[in-house]
């Protein structure tokens, strides 16, 4: 069987094993780093194109982060022929039945919800996981609605959203996440674009004069 | 060669890690909410098991007795991380389904148990076959369990819905895992006993 243990050979063995293991891991990490990053970006881009109408820029280059309610909301602005084509907003809620869940909400330039996708969640299978558009039509009812006029709350609480049967908590959390995305989008993107639009108009005039 | 096949069959049947050795219950119960998940977890574990068994059988004689467990754990953890990184980089689609289960393999006691009770006492080739057999046994058990839970809980087979309706959701939740495992274990042992009598 194995060798007799002495302080010296135990220390030496553990040192060697940990050293070799970390060397191997460092090597594999370096080897896979770039392609893991590429996969991550590709995944985000695919997610963004799922929830937005066609665009021709690379939204993850212009990502805009905002820290709200204890976590980060990511805004991926999309443009088509230089005009705003809306933005995909990665939002979250902490009120899910299984804790936090993350959504990607696609807004058109005027704030209308285009489509919503679920990035990650730990809701109950068969009940709360119906927030996923693959499992039920729940999230489809948001499409084409503008949160300016469409109240993001379940019917029971006076809103316009039809909750999932037996999953009111998940449905409420979903509304909470979408509302957070809209708040960030309205405050930080639409208002910003309105200002940019003004300056854009002036610069257009200047070009006309020239 | 016959001996090698014997080792594999022993892992699947006589020493099935889930139904006979009752090891690795945590991933067994947690990841079998569908047949695909069970199958994926089983295959990922089988792969790590073969690699770790091979390595440990090669270095076991060099490791002093008192530090063998921490040494094995470091080796296993390194392999799991390597597999995790490689999959994330080069097989992103499989990683998307399996990703959350991969790190769980480190704490799967089957892997450590085989390292300690088989790989450290046997040669490299036998150890690979042991890893393969135990891994396939684990895969078989997890797939069966996932199949039953998915069928009863969601009325679907490998993700394909058989009839509409919600099914008995209890079977997808934690308590269903225990029920399904208990009944499958009874079934497995009845079948096994019949074979042993012959």
Short mmCIF file of C-alpha atoms in Angstrom, two decimals, chain A residues 1-5 9-10 13-14 17-18 21 24-25 28-29 31-32 35-36 39 46 124-127 130, chain B residues 60-67 70-71 74-75 78 81-82 85-86 88-90 92-93 121 166 169 172-173:
data_model
loop_
_atom_site.label_atom_id
_atom_site.label_comp_id
_atom_site.label_asym_id
_atom_site.label_seq_id
_atom_site.Cartn_x
_atom_site.Cartn_y
_atom_site.Cartn_z
CA UNK A 1 0.00 0.00 0.00
CA UNK A 2 0.92 3.62 0.31
CA UNK A 3 4.06 4.97 1.85
CA UNK A 4 4.49 5.59 5.54
CA UNK A 5 3.52 9.12 6.52
CA UNK A 9 6.65 13.62 2.84
CA UNK A 10 3.05 14.62 3.66
CA UNK A 13 3.10 15.47 -1.45
CA UNK A 14 0.32 17.94 -0.75
CA UNK A 17 -0.32 17.92 -5.84
CA UNK A 18 -1.76 21.36 -5.22
CA UNK A 21 -3.25 20.98 -10.03
CA UNK A 24 -2.96 22.55 -14.91
CA UNK A 25 -5.98 24.68 -14.03
CA UNK A 28 -6.72 25.22 -19.04
CA UNK A 29 -8.12 28.57 -17.89
CA UNK A 31 -6.63 28.07 -23.03
CA UNK A 32 -10.38 28.39 -22.69
CA UNK A 35 -13.65 31.07 -26.20
CA UNK A 36 -15.66 31.17 -22.94
CA UNK A 39 -19.60 32.17 -25.95
CA UNK A 46 -28.67 35.89 -29.11
CA UNK A 124 -41.21 25.68 -8.78
CA UNK A 125 -41.30 23.33 -11.80
CA UNK A 126 -44.83 22.98 -13.10
CA UNK A 127 -46.08 26.08 -11.26
CA UNK A 130 -44.60 29.08 -16.34
CA UNK B 60 -1.70 6.24 -5.21
CA UNK B 61 1.59 4.53 -4.37
CA UNK B 62 3.38 7.87 -4.13
CA UNK B 63 0.94 9.43 -1.68
CA UNK B 64 1.52 8.96 2.05
CA UNK B 65 -1.38 7.23 3.78
CA UNK B 66 -2.44 10.03 6.10
CA UNK B 67 -2.90 12.67 3.42
CA UNK B 70 -7.09 15.55 0.75
CA UNK B 71 -4.86 14.54 -2.16
CA UNK B 74 -7.67 18.04 -4.91
CA UNK B 75 -7.16 15.73 -7.91
CA UNK B 78 -9.01 19.77 -10.52
CA UNK B 81 -12.88 22.16 -13.04
CA UNK B 82 -10.96 21.19 -16.18
CA UNK B 85 -13.91 24.94 -18.31
CA UNK B 86 -13.44 22.86 -21.46
CA UNK B 88 -17.93 26.00 -21.25
CA UNK B 89 -15.43 26.93 -23.93
CA UNK B 90 -15.93 24.32 -26.61
CA UNK B 92 -21.44 25.62 -24.93
CA UNK B 93 -24.76 23.95 -25.79
CA UNK B 121 -5.66 -0.64 -4.76
CA UNK B 166 -49.90 19.41 -15.35
CA UNK B 169 -46.28 18.07 -9.67
CA UNK B 172 -41.01 16.83 -9.79
CA UNK B 173 -40.61 18.40 -6.36
#
